[in-house]
Amino acid sequence: MEEKTFSVPKISCGHCVNAIKEELNEMDGVTSVDGDPGTKTIKVQWEAPATEESIRAMLKEINYPAA
Ligand SMILES: [Cu+2]
């Protein structure tokens, strides 16, 4: 299991966090997604087949790229 907190500057409110959580939770291997609009961060836990690269790619695709 891997875990990382991504900084996502485009987060502006709780709705952004919920949208990101929904998308990341759809990914194979992602086991937990938590977000904080105050610090504009998303904490993700994952295992194979998900990778940090695939998570970053998804964040970019949904227009919330990680810094
Ligand atoms: Cu928002």
Coordinates of C-alpha atoms and ligand atoms in Angstrom, one line a residue:
M1 CA 0.0 0.0 0.0
E2 CA 1.3 3.4 -0.9
E3 CA 0.1 6.8 0.3
K4 CA 0.8 10.3 -0.8
T5 CA -0.6 13.7 -0.2
F6 CA -0.9 15.7 -3.4
S7 CA -1.0 19.4 -3.6
V8 CA -3.8 20.5 -5.9
P9 CA -3.8 24.3 -6.3
K10 CA -7.1 24.4 -8.3
I11 CA -9.2 23.1 -5.4
S12 CA -11.4 26.0 -4.3
C13 CA -14.1 24.4 -2.2
G14 CA -15.6 21.2 -0.9
H15 CA -17.3 20.4 -4.2
C16 CA -13.9 20.2 -5.9
V17 CA -12.8 17.8 -3.3
N18 CA -15.9 15.7 -3.8
A19 CA -15.5 15.6 -7.5
I20 CA -11.9 14.5 -7.2
K21 CA -12.8 11.9 -4.7
E22 CA -15.4 10.4 -7.0
E23 CA -13.1 10.2 -9.9
L24 CA -10.1 8.8 -8.0
N25 CA -12.3 6.2 -6.2
E26 CA -13.3 4.8 -9.6
M27 CA -9.7 3.9 -10.3
D28 CA -8.6 0.3 -9.9
G29 CA -6.3 0.0 -6.9
V30 CA -7.2 3.2 -5.2
T31 CA -8.3 2.3 -1.7
S32 CA -8.8 5.6 0.0
V33 CA -9.2 9.3 -1.0
D34 CA -9.4 12.2 1.5
G35 CA -9.3 15.9 0.7
D36 CA -9.0 19.2 2.5
P37 CA -10.2 22.3 0.7
G38 CA -8.4 24.5 3.3
T39 CA -4.9 23.2 2.5
K40 CA -5.9 22.3 -1.2
T41 CA -4.6 18.8 -0.7
I42 CA -5.7 15.3 -1.6
K43 CA -4.5 12.3 0.4
V44 CA -4.6 9.0 -1.6
Q45 CA -3.9 5.5 -0.6
W46 CA -3.4 2.9 -3.4
E47 CA -2.0 -0.4 -4.4
A48 CA -1.4 -2.0 -7.8
P49 CA -2.5 -1.6 -10.5
A50 CA -2.7 2.1 -9.6
T51 CA 0.5 4.1 -9.6
E52 CA 1.5 7.6 -8.6
E53 CA 1.8 8.3 -12.3
S54 CA -1.7 7.1 -13.1
I55 CA -3.2 9.1 -10.2
R56 CA -1.4 12.2 -11.4
A57 CA -2.6 11.5 -15.0
M58 CA -6.2 11.3 -13.8
L59 CA -5.9 14.5 -11.8
K60 CA -4.7 16.2 -14.9
E61 CA -7.4 14.7 -17.0
I62 CA -10.2 16.0 -14.7
N63 CA -8.6 19.4 -14.7
Y64 CA -7.2 19.3 -11.2
P65 CA -3.5 18.8 -11.9
A66 CA -1.3 18.1 -8.9
A67 CA 1.5 20.7 -8.3
Ligands
CU1 CU -14.9 23.8 -5.7

